[in-house]
Amino acid sequence: QVQLVESGGGTVQAGGSLRLSCAASGRPYSNYAMGWFRQVPGKEREFVSAYRYSGNTYYGDSVKGRFTIARDNAKNTVSLQMNSLKPEDTAVYFCVLGRPILSAIRDRLQYNYWGQGTQVTVSS
């Protein structure tokens, strides 16, 4: 069974930075992707970023240019460096793992494993 454990959430002022990390225990299959979604109350989970095993990276439009995803395949870890944070980035951030098809990399249903979530709060 794969477990994902996130760390690094917290509270920061607008314009600041935070770094999220996620470690996966176990390895369900080869060539999996890891990434991040986020959710605010009353809204659907939103795609933030993903890192395919091949090395290709993807970002949601709202975070492009501000967030950077990194991955260590040997250690089964993924991180998300978040810069120039805005109040609208406030959400619970979830680490994910799966093997999404390329055309659906931003679809939450493509990811089989989810972390418990970590809160990120950006104050204005």
XYZ file of N, CA, C and O in Angstrom:
496
model
N 0.846 -1.195 0.000
C 0.000 0.000 0.000
C 0.886 1.251 0.000
O 1.847 1.325 0.749
N 0.538 2.199 -0.827
C 1.306 3.427 -0.913
C 0.741 4.455 0.063
O -0.476 4.635 0.151
N 1.614 5.103 0.793
C 1.205 6.206 1.665
C 1.988 7.456 1.288
O 3.195 7.380 1.003
N 1.289 8.588 1.309
C 1.914 9.867 0.996
C 1.849 10.755 2.231
O 0.777 10.924 2.818
N 2.978 11.328 2.607
C 3.039 12.179 3.790
C 3.577 13.543 3.386
O 4.704 13.652 2.893
N 2.732 14.571 3.590
C 3.120 15.936 3.231
C 3.689 16.671 4.435
O 3.366 16.357 5.577
N 4.475 17.678 4.161
C 4.984 18.558 5.203
C 5.264 19.922 4.582
O 5.374 20.047 3.354
N 5.360 20.938 5.458
C 5.781 22.250 4.976
C 4.702 23.306 4.886
O 4.991 24.444 4.527
N 3.456 22.959 5.177
C 2.410 23.972 5.140
C 2.591 24.984 6.253
O 3.424 24.839 7.138
N 1.780 26.049 6.212
C 1.849 27.054 7.245
C 1.211 28.351 6.799
O 0.450 28.381 5.829
N 1.531 29.416 7.529
C 0.971 30.727 7.243
C 2.084 31.678 6.833
O 3.147 31.697 7.451
N 1.812 32.448 5.798
C 2.808 33.386 5.280
C 2.080 34.619 4.775
O 0.906 34.553 4.397
N 2.771 35.742 4.759
C 2.186 36.957 4.218
C 2.242 36.943 2.691
O 3.089 36.281 2.090
N 1.343 37.692 2.097
C 1.330 37.807 0.642
C 2.700 38.274 0.142
O 3.321 39.154 0.744
N 3.143 37.631 -0.934
C 4.459 37.917 -1.481
C 5.547 37.005 -0.953
O 6.659 36.997 -1.492
N 5.229 36.256 0.070
C 6.207 35.361 0.672
C 6.303 34.027 -0.043
O 5.689 33.823 -1.103
N 7.057 33.115 0.571
C 7.316 31.804 -0.031
C 7.114 30.697 0.984
O 7.290 30.904 2.184
N 6.756 29.545 0.470
C 6.675 28.315 1.255
C 7.130 27.168 0.370
O 7.004 27.240 -0.859
N 7.599 26.120 1.012
C 7.991 24.920 0.283
C 7.293 23.721 0.892
O 7.427 23.449 2.082
N 6.550 22.998 0.065
C 5.883 21.775 0.482
C 6.705 20.574 0.042
O 7.315 20.595 -1.034
N 6.686 19.544 0.865
C 7.367 18.298 0.522
C 6.416 17.131 0.710
O 5.490 17.193 1.518
N 6.668 16.076 -0.027
C 5.839 14.870 0.064
C 6.727 13.653 -0.151
O 7.498 13.610 -1.118
N 6.590 12.699 0.751
C 7.339 11.451 0.639
C 6.369 10.298 0.454
O 5.388 10.182 1.185
N 6.655 9.454 -0.514
C 5.824 8.283 -0.787
C 6.511 7.034 -0.277
O 7.686 6.800 -0.579
N 5.797 6.265 0.498
C 6.317 4.972 0.944
C 5.720 3.897 0.057
O 4.536 3.919 -0.265
N 6.557 2.964 -0.375
C 6.076 1.946 -1.303
C 6.104 2.475 -2.722
O 6.331 3.659 -2.967
N 5.837 1.609 -3.656
C 5.873 1.997 -5.068
C 4.923 1.067 -5.825
O 5.271 -0.067 -6.122
N 3.730 1.534 -6.143
C 2.722 0.625 -6.685
C 3.016 0.131 -8.082
O 2.670 -0.978 -8.435
N 3.640 0.929 -8.922
C 3.927 0.560 -10.296
C 5.009 1.469 -10.831
O 5.394 2.438 -10.189
N 5.490 1.171 -11.990
C 6.556 1.979 -12.563
C 5.966 3.173 -13.298
O 4.773 3.252 -13.558
N 6.830 4.126 -13.608
C 6.465 5.281 -14.440
C 5.275 6.066 -13.901
O 4.389 6.478 -14.657
N 5.231 6.264 -12.607
C 4.117 6.999 -12.026
C 4.427 8.491 -11.994
O 5.586 8.898 -12.013
N 3.399 9.280 -11.913
C 3.529 10.726 -11.748
C 3.238 11.091 -10.300
O 2.486 10.395 -9.610
N 3.849 12.177 -9.867
C 3.533 12.743 -8.556
C 3.211 14.215 -8.752
O 3.690 14.852 -9.692
N 2.384 14.730 -7.872
C 2.029 16.133 -8.049
C 1.230 16.666 -6.889
O 1.234 16.088 -5.794
N 0.541 17.788 -7.153
C -0.205 18.493 -6.113
C -1.541 19.007 -6.640
O -1.625 19.498 -7.772
N -2.544 18.876 -5.795
C -3.830 19.530 -5.987
C -4.071 20.399 -4.765
O -3.416 20.246 -3.729
N -5.052 21.286 -4.860
C -5.430 22.086 -3.700
C -6.945 22.267 -3.685
O -7.610 22.131 -4.714
N -7.448 22.545 -2.493
C -8.895 22.677 -2.338
C -9.221 23.714 -1.278
O -8.602 23.748 -0.210
N -10.213 24.537 -1.591
C -10.785 25.446 -0.609
C -12.205 24.983 -0.328
O -12.840 24.337 -1.177
N -12.741 25.281 0.843
C -14.094 24.808 1.182
C -15.128 25.267 0.151
O -15.131 26.414 -0.284
N -15.964 24.318 -0.231
C -17.034 24.631 -1.161
C -16.658 24.571 -2.624
O -17.504 24.785 -3.490
N -15.389 24.271 -2.905
C -14.935 24.202 -4.299
C -14.311 22.846 -4.568
O -13.888 22.136 -3.664
N -14.241 22.494 -5.848
C -13.616 21.240 -6.242
C -12.089 21.356 -6.102
O -11.529 22.449 -6.115
N -11.466 20.210 -6.014
C -10.012 20.191 -5.947
C -9.441 20.683 -7.269
O -9.867 20.269 -8.338
N -8.451 21.541 -7.156
C -7.870 22.212 -8.319
C -6.466 21.680 -8.581
O -5.657 21.545 -7.646
N -6.170 21.399 -9.815
C -4.833 20.958 -10.200
C -3.823 22.079 -9.992
O -4.055 23.213 -10.400
N -2.699 21.741 -9.363
C -1.637 22.716 -9.145
C -0.432 22.391 -10.027
O 0.027 23.228 -10.791
N 0.070 21.174 -9.896
C 1.266 20.829 -10.644
C 1.456 19.316 -10.640
O 0.975 18.632 -9.740
N 2.165 18.818 -11.650
C 2.493 17.397 -11.721
C 3.848 17.214 -12.372
O 4.282 18.034 -13.185
N 4.483 16.104 -12.004
C 5.820 15.779 -12.506
C 5.784 14.328 -12.965
O 5.687 13.416 -12.145
N 5.810 14.125 -14.267
C 5.788 12.775 -14.792
C 7.147 12.102 -14.592
O 8.178 12.767 -14.460
N 7.139 10.795 -14.594
C 8.372 10.039 -14.370
C 9.413 10.368 -15.428
O 10.622 10.329 -15.177
N 8.936 10.737 -16.609
C 9.829 11.068 -17.723
C 10.601 12.354 -17.486
O 11.590 12.629 -18.153
N 10.093 13.179 -16.542
C 10.748 14.450 -16.272
C 9.949 15.655 -16.720
O 10.305 16.792 -16.415
N 8.870 15.435 -17.452
C 8.032 16.549 -17.887
C 7.219 17.086 -16.717
O 6.717 16.324 -15.889
N 7.090 18.400 -16.662
C 6.341 19.052 -15.597
C 5.158 19.840 -16.153
O 5.194 20.293 -17.307
N 4.133 19.992 -15.337
C 2.906 20.666 -15.737
C 2.432 21.544 -14.586
O 2.599 21.173 -13.409
N 1.815 22.661 -14.932
C 1.333 23.603 -13.926
C -0.059 24.107 -14.267
O -0.426 24.239 -15.441
N -0.826 24.404 -13.207
C -2.094 25.073 -13.411
C -1.844 26.511 -13.827
O -0.825 27.113 -13.459
N -2.773 27.085 -14.548
C -2.593 28.442 -15.066
C -2.403 29.462 -13.943
O -1.648 30.430 -14.095
N -3.056 29.242 -12.823
C -3.023 30.237 -11.749
C -1.692 30.246 -10.995
O -1.416 31.197 -10.257
N -0.868 29.228 -11.162
C 0.395 29.162 -10.422
C 1.614 29.203 -11.336
O 2.755 29.288 -10.848
N 1.395 29.156 -12.618
C 2.505 29.129 -13.579
C 3.387 30.356 -13.395
O 2.898 31.478 -13.283
N 4.687 30.113 -13.318
C 5.630 31.214 -13.145
C 5.924 31.552 -11.703
O 6.878 32.289 -11.419
N 5.126 31.035 -10.783
C 5.333 31.311 -9.363
C 5.713 30.055 -8.585
O 6.453 30.139 -7.606
N 5.190 28.914 -8.996
C 5.450 27.654 -8.311
C 6.398 26.803 -9.150
O 6.348 26.838 -10.385
N 7.218 26.007 -8.460
C 8.136 25.105 -9.137
C 8.080 23.735 -8.471
O 8.255 23.630 -7.255
N 7.847 22.714 -9.272
C 7.807 21.344 -8.754
C 9.145 20.675 -9.011
O 9.790 20.918 -10.036
N 9.548 19.850 -8.061
C 10.783 19.085 -8.208
C 10.524 17.673 -7.704
O 9.618 17.447 -6.902
N 11.315 16.750 -8.178
C 11.081 15.348 -7.819
C 12.412 14.602 -7.736
O 13.330 14.864 -8.499
N 12.447 13.654 -6.816
C 13.585 12.751 -6.681
C 13.049 11.337 -6.845
O 12.446 10.789 -5.924
N 13.240 10.761 -8.013
C 12.688 9.426 -8.281
C 13.289 8.360 -7.369
O 12.608 7.430 -6.945
N 14.553 8.499 -7.071
C 15.216 7.496 -6.241
C 14.652 7.481 -4.822
O 14.575 6.431 -4.179
N 14.243 8.641 -4.339
C 13.727 8.748 -2.983
C 12.205 8.770 -2.925
O 11.626 8.824 -1.844
N 11.555 8.747 -4.074
C 10.083 8.813 -4.128
C 9.550 10.061 -3.419
O 8.601 9.989 -2.626
N 10.155 11.190 -3.677
C 9.710 12.434 -3.066
C 9.410 13.471 -4.134
O 9.952 13.433 -5.245
N 8.526 14.384 -3.782
C 8.207 15.504 -4.647
C 8.076 16.740 -3.767
O 7.639 16.648 -2.621
N 8.490 17.879 -4.287
C 8.381 19.120 -3.534
C 7.746 20.189 -4.407
O 7.724 20.071 -5.643
N 7.222 21.196 -3.749
C 6.597 22.315 -4.458
C 7.098 23.600 -3.826
O 6.765 23.904 -2.677
N 7.907 24.344 -4.548
C 8.387 25.647 -4.099
C 7.384 26.693 -4.555
O 7.146 26.835 -5.765
N 6.818 27.408 -3.589
C 5.769 28.384 -3.896
C 6.286 29.778 -3.572
O 6.560 30.077 -2.410
N 6.434 30.587 -4.594
C 6.915 31.953 -4.437
C 5.824 32.954 -4.808
O 4.833 32.594 -5.443
N 6.025 34.189 -4.402
C 5.067 35.261 -4.718
C 3.645 34.848 -4.372
O 2.714 35.010 -5.174
N 3.480 34.314 -3.182
C 2.174 33.786 -2.782
C 1.137 34.885 -2.665
O 1.440 36.024 -2.277
N -0.084 34.518 -3.014
C -1.217 35.436 -2.989
C -2.279 34.905 -2.033
O -2.346 33.685 -1.802
N -3.149 35.751 -1.505
C -4.224 35.256 -0.626
C -5.074 34.181 -1.295
O -5.540 33.260 -0.622
N -5.243 34.261 -2.593
C -6.047 33.255 -3.301
C -5.349 31.906 -3.415
O -5.950 30.940 -3.880
N -4.106 31.818 -2.979
C -3.425 30.529 -2.922
C -3.762 29.769 -1.632
O -3.363 28.605 -1.474
N -4.475 30.425 -0.734
C -4.878 29.782 0.513
C -5.754 28.570 0.217
O -6.759 28.672 -0.484
N -5.349 27.420 0.747
C -6.060 26.167 0.477
C -5.391 25.041 1.254
O -4.314 25.216 1.823
N -6.036 23.899 1.227
C -5.384 22.667 1.669
C -4.732 22.049 0.443
O -5.392 21.863 -0.587
N -3.471 21.747 0.552
C -2.703 21.197 -0.559
C -2.514 19.697 -0.346
O -2.093 19.256 0.726
N -2.809 18.940 -1.400
C -2.734 17.485 -1.354
C -1.659 16.977 -2.303
O -1.628 17.375 -3.477
N -0.833 16.102 -1.805
C 0.122 15.393 -2.644
C -0.597 14.216 -3.301
O -1.425 13.557 -2.653
N -0.266 13.949 -4.557
C -0.931 12.856 -5.278
C 0.090 12.007 -6.016
O 1.192 12.471 -6.353
N -0.315 10.781 -6.289
C 0.520 9.843 -7.050
C -0.394 9.017 -7.932
O -1.456 8.564 -7.487
N 0.006 8.824 -9.166
C -0.809 8.017 -10.071
C -0.100 7.853 -11.396
O 1.085 8.185 -11.539
N -0.847 7.341 -12.353
C -0.294 7.191 -13.695
C -1.287 7.766 -14.698
O -1.924 7.038 -15.462
N -1.418 9.084 -14.685
C -2.416 9.722 -15.546
C -2.032 9.657 -17.011
O -0.853 9.716 -17.362
N -3.034 9.544 -17.860
C -2.755 9.671 -19.277
C -2.434 11.128 -19.559
O -2.900 12.026 -18.855
N -1.630 11.368 -20.582
C -1.114 12.705 -20.818
C -2.229 13.725 -21.011
O -2.159 14.845 -20.505
N -3.280 13.339 -21.696
C -4.365 14.282 -21.981
C -5.186 14.611 -20.743
O -5.994 15.541 -20.777
N -4.988 13.865 -19.664
C -5.789 14.073 -18.454
C -4.912 14.297 -17.241
O -5.305 13.988 -16.124
N -3.741 14.837 -17.431
C -2.787 15.037 -16.343
C -3.348 15.961 -15.275
O -2.956 15.860 -14.119
N -4.295 16.788 -15.614
C -4.873 17.727 -14.652
C -6.177 17.209 -14.027
O -6.837 17.928 -13.278
N -6.545 15.984 -14.328
C -7.793 15.396 -13.844
C -7.534 14.654 -12.535
O -6.771 13.687 -12.509
N -8.206 15.073 -11.472
C -7.957 14.464 -10.162
C -8.294 12.980 -10.144
O -7.732 12.213 -9.365
N -9.193 12.553 -11.017
C -9.607 11.142 -11.042
C -8.505 10.239 -11.572
O -8.600 9.012 -11.449
N -7.481 10.804 -12.154
C -6.376 10.012 -12.692
C -5.374 9.589 -11.613
O -4.471 8.816 -11.887
N -5.538 10.109 -10.412
C -4.565 9.850 -9.352
C -5.168 8.928 -8.302
O -6.215 9.210 -7.716
N -4.492 7.813 -8.061
C -5.020 6.783 -7.168
C -4.728 7.049 -5.696
O -5.461 6.602 -4.828
N -3.629 7.747 -5.434
C -3.183 7.917 -4.060
C -3.107 9.394 -3.698
O -2.611 10.206 -4.487
N -3.596 9.689 -2.485
C -3.647 11.062 -2.003
C -3.072 11.131 -0.591
O -3.299 10.241 0.220
N -2.379 12.229 -0.318
C -1.940 12.481 1.048
C -3.088 13.031 1.881
O -4.196 13.244 1.381
N -2.808 13.294 3.144
C -3.844 13.768 4.053
C -4.105 15.268 3.911
O -5.114 15.773 4.394
N -3.212 15.970 3.256
C -3.388 17.401 3.037
C -2.646 18.235 4.049
O -2.503 17.851 5.211
N -2.174 19.381 3.609
C -1.495 20.328 4.494
C -2.016 21.730 4.193
O -2.187 22.101 3.026
N -2.312 22.480 5.236
C -2.926 23.805 5.080
C -1.871 24.856 4.732
O -0.820 24.946 5.380
N -2.195 25.651 3.730
C -1.389 26.822 3.372
C -2.298 28.036 3.480
O -3.363 28.082 2.858
N -1.890 28.995 4.288
C -2.670 30.212 4.474
C -1.807 31.415 4.123
O -0.702 31.562 4.657
N -2.316 32.249 3.220
C -1.591 33.447 2.798
C -2.404 34.657 3.232
O -3.534 34.853 2.786
N -1.828 35.452 4.113
C -2.542 36.616 4.632
C -2.211 37.853 3.802
O -1.106 38.005 3.295
N -3.193 38.731 3.706
C -3.002 39.945 2.899
C -2.430 41.077 3.733
O -2.356 41.007 4.941
